[in-house]
Amino acid sequence: MMLCIPTLLINGLNHPRVYTIRGENALHIAARYGYYEICIYILEAIGSPLYVAWYQGGETSTTHEVTAKLLELFLNSPERVRYETPLHLAAQYGWECVVRVLISYPQCELKPNRSGLYPKDLICTRAPTSRSTPEIRSAIAELVRKNYYVPLIRTESDLEVPYVGEPFTRQKPPSLRHLSTSVLAPVQQMKAFAGPMTYRQALLFAKLWQNPARMSVVACQGDDTDRPGPSRLDLRFLCPASSRVYDKSNVSQSPGHIVRAFRRLNMRNAMERIGCFLAKAQNVKWKEYWSFLDVYCDLSEPDGLRRFEEYLANQATLLFEPSNNAQIAIGGNIRKIENLYAMHALTHVDIDEQQYPLLARWKKYMLFIMNT
């Protein structure tokens, strides 16, 4: 397969390898012909420091820098004739699925071509009738507008409370520089992000994520007229999120109360799970950084499940090495905390045992441990 050979994607100058006289690289070609799965594989490979380290013959001090540079170049490099990026090509040929893949990367920029036209100006201009329907045009137009993402910022070793950052765009990624200038200030990391969405949607998403809706107290007149003063009031609570009224007996079942209780019980990964839930509820893409995979992905989606299965398959090969006590689990040990975090992300996901046998086995073992 092409992605098994890094030199087919990367040239000797650490730039995308060009294949046509128009100056198109592999991503240009895949975007032009609508091979969205190939687009996914290319971007996943180029965005992986492990893949770039393989190309370099081993991890070096520049591996992560080269990885970031290559990902940006593949997404934003124009071809030599019309100066069109892969996003231009996918939009004008009506490949909604490819546009969705490209735009899901914050590094993907909305740039003009040689004629000053942006992807939104070229939607379906070269697409056949079957891919030029009003629905497809509208869907692509929605994707290539100016989009915003909402990040979750954590510090190394969770030295500070995680927080939801301000909405950001591809052109202006979130600042991860600590407010303190001290050399002892903890390093910040974007642990997850949701998007793309409009600015108004992003502001609302960030507000709900950081501060779940609080209840409004509604005082109702009680039936006991013999008891004077406030004791006669029957307190009710209005939830602004669901517009439902609760009383003292069931106020703990309100969405805001449940979310806050969950955050108190799961300080280490509650914000990620709440953000993922909100993203699913609002039909927004969700990406989360998993250190054992070294990639941003949604672990509950097919791509994330595939990556997890491949990781466990690699762990399984270690079992056959002599004097090795590794387990089919994250880090080779089912007791590592990362297994619990991954389990929280997959609790409500049905695992196909035929397609993901090792992952299904891992989940059953995790359920057994959690219930004992």
PDB file of C-alpha atoms in Angstrom, residues 25-44 46 70-77 84-111 119 140 143-145 147 149 169-171 193 195-196 285 287:
ATOM      1  CA  ASN A  25       0.764  16.061  -4.721  1.00  0.00           C
ATOM      2  CA  ALA A  26      -1.066  12.899  -3.650  1.00  0.00           C
ATOM      3  CA  LEU A  27      -3.689  14.820  -1.682  1.00  0.00           C
ATOM      4  CA  HIS A  28      -4.506  17.055  -4.663  1.00  0.00           C
ATOM      5  CA  ILE A  29      -5.105  13.993  -6.815  1.00  0.00           C
ATOM      6  CA  ALA A  30      -7.203  12.198  -4.204  1.00  0.00           C
ATOM      7  CA  ALA A  31      -9.300  15.339  -3.638  1.00  0.00           C
ATOM      8  CA  ARG A  32      -9.849  15.847  -7.370  1.00  0.00           C
ATOM      9  CA  TYR A  33     -11.210  12.330  -7.868  1.00  0.00           C
ATOM     10  CA  GLY A  34     -13.101  12.060  -4.591  1.00  0.00           C
ATOM     11  CA  TYR A  35     -11.042   9.338  -2.915  1.00  0.00           C
ATOM     12  CA  TYR A  36     -11.933  10.465   0.576  1.00  0.00           C
ATOM     13  CA  GLU A  37     -10.575   7.321   2.248  1.00  0.00           C
ATOM     14  CA  ILE A  38      -7.205   7.942   0.617  1.00  0.00           C
ATOM     15  CA  CYS A  39      -7.391  11.544   1.856  1.00  0.00           C
ATOM     16  CA  ILE A  40      -7.964  10.250   5.376  1.00  0.00           C
ATOM     17  CA  TYR A  41      -5.036   7.832   5.174  1.00  0.00           C
ATOM     18  CA  ILE A  42      -2.676  10.467   3.765  1.00  0.00           C
ATOM     19  CA  LEU A  43      -3.514  13.041   6.421  1.00  0.00           C
ATOM     20  CA  GLU A  44      -3.396  10.502   9.236  1.00  0.00           C
ATOM     21  CA  ILE A  46       1.501  12.689   7.559  1.00  0.00           C
ATOM     22  CA  LEU A  70       4.140  18.502   6.369  1.00  0.00           C
ATOM     23  CA  LEU A  71       0.522  18.440   7.518  1.00  0.00           C
ATOM     24  CA  GLU A  72       0.160  22.150   6.815  1.00  0.00           C
ATOM     25  CA  LEU A  73       1.860  21.834   3.420  1.00  0.00           C
ATOM     26  CA  PHE A  74      -0.312  18.932   2.288  1.00  0.00           C
ATOM     27  CA  LEU A  75      -3.482  20.771   3.276  1.00  0.00           C
ATOM     28  CA  ASN A  76      -2.598  24.217   1.949  1.00  0.00           C
ATOM     29  CA  SER A  77      -0.036  23.873  -0.853  1.00  0.00           C
ATOM     30  CA  GLU A  84      -5.686  25.735  -6.079  1.00  0.00           C
ATOM     31  CA  THR A  85      -5.428  23.753  -2.866  1.00  0.00           C
ATOM     32  CA  PRO A  86      -7.000  20.318  -2.296  1.00  0.00           C
ATOM     33  CA  LEU A  87      -9.960  22.132  -0.735  1.00  0.00           C
ATOM     34  CA  HIS A  88     -10.520  24.115  -3.951  1.00  0.00           C
ATOM     35  CA  LEU A  89     -10.522  20.904  -5.984  1.00  0.00           C
ATOM     36  CA  ALA A  90     -12.832  19.000  -3.668  1.00  0.00           C
ATOM     37  CA  ALA A  91     -15.307  21.905  -3.586  1.00  0.00           C
ATOM     38  CA  GLN A  92     -15.447  22.509  -7.325  1.00  0.00           C
ATOM     39  CA  TYR A  93     -15.841  18.817  -8.163  1.00  0.00           C
ATOM     40  CA  GLY A  94     -18.642  18.438  -5.623  1.00  0.00           C
ATOM     41  CA  TRP A  95     -16.960  15.957  -3.294  1.00  0.00           C
ATOM     42  CA  GLU A  96     -18.704  16.785  -0.030  1.00  0.00           C
ATOM     43  CA  CYS A  97     -17.109  13.856   1.815  1.00  0.00           C
ATOM     44  CA  VAL A  98     -13.605  15.043   0.876  1.00  0.00           C
ATOM     45  CA  VAL A  99     -14.388  18.632   1.870  1.00  0.00           C
ATOM     46  CA  ARG A 100     -15.590  17.351   5.226  1.00  0.00           C
ATOM     47  CA  VAL A 101     -12.332  15.448   5.770  1.00  0.00           C
ATOM     48  CA  LEU A 102     -10.118  18.391   4.813  1.00  0.00           C
ATOM     49  CA  ILE A 103     -12.042  20.995   6.761  1.00  0.00           C
ATOM     50  CA  SER A 104     -11.968  18.883   9.928  1.00  0.00           C
ATOM     51  CA  TYR A 105      -8.277  19.799  10.285  1.00  0.00           C
ATOM     52  CA  PRO A 106      -7.788  23.215  11.919  1.00  0.00           C
ATOM     53  CA  GLN A 107      -4.620  23.638   9.842  1.00  0.00           C
ATOM     54  CA  CYS A 108      -6.689  23.726   6.632  1.00  0.00           C
ATOM     55  CA  GLU A 109      -6.862  27.336   5.438  1.00  0.00           C
ATOM     56  CA  LEU A 110      -9.403  29.071   3.221  1.00  0.00           C
ATOM     57  CA  LYS A 111      -7.067  30.590   0.634  1.00  0.00           C
ATOM     58  CA  PRO A 119     -13.455  27.472  -2.277  1.00  0.00           C
ATOM     59  CA  ILE A 140     -20.346  22.223   0.943  1.00  0.00           C
ATOM     60  CA  LEU A 143     -18.477  23.493   5.402  1.00  0.00           C
ATOM     61  CA  VAL A 144     -16.261  26.063   3.667  1.00  0.00           C
ATOM     62  CA  ARG A 145     -17.538  29.126   5.470  1.00  0.00           C
ATOM     63  CA  ASN A 147     -15.464  28.005  10.895  1.00  0.00           C
ATOM     64  CA  TYR A 149     -13.493  25.388  16.980  1.00  0.00           C
ATOM     65  CA  THR A 169     -10.141  29.538  13.682  1.00  0.00           C
ATOM     66  CA  ARG A 170      -7.624  27.773  11.494  1.00  0.00           C
ATOM     67  CA  GLN A 171      -5.819  31.031  10.880  1.00  0.00           C
ATOM     68  CA  PHE A 193     -11.611  20.327  20.402  1.00  0.00           C
ATOM     69  CA  GLY A 195     -15.982  21.925  15.503  1.00  0.00           C
ATOM     70  CA  PRO A 196     -16.320  23.276  12.944  1.00  0.00           C
ATOM     71  CA  LYS A 285     -17.199  16.858  14.973  1.00  0.00           C
ATOM     72  CA  LYS A 287     -11.420  15.262  18.211  1.00  0.00           C
TER      73      LYS A 287
END
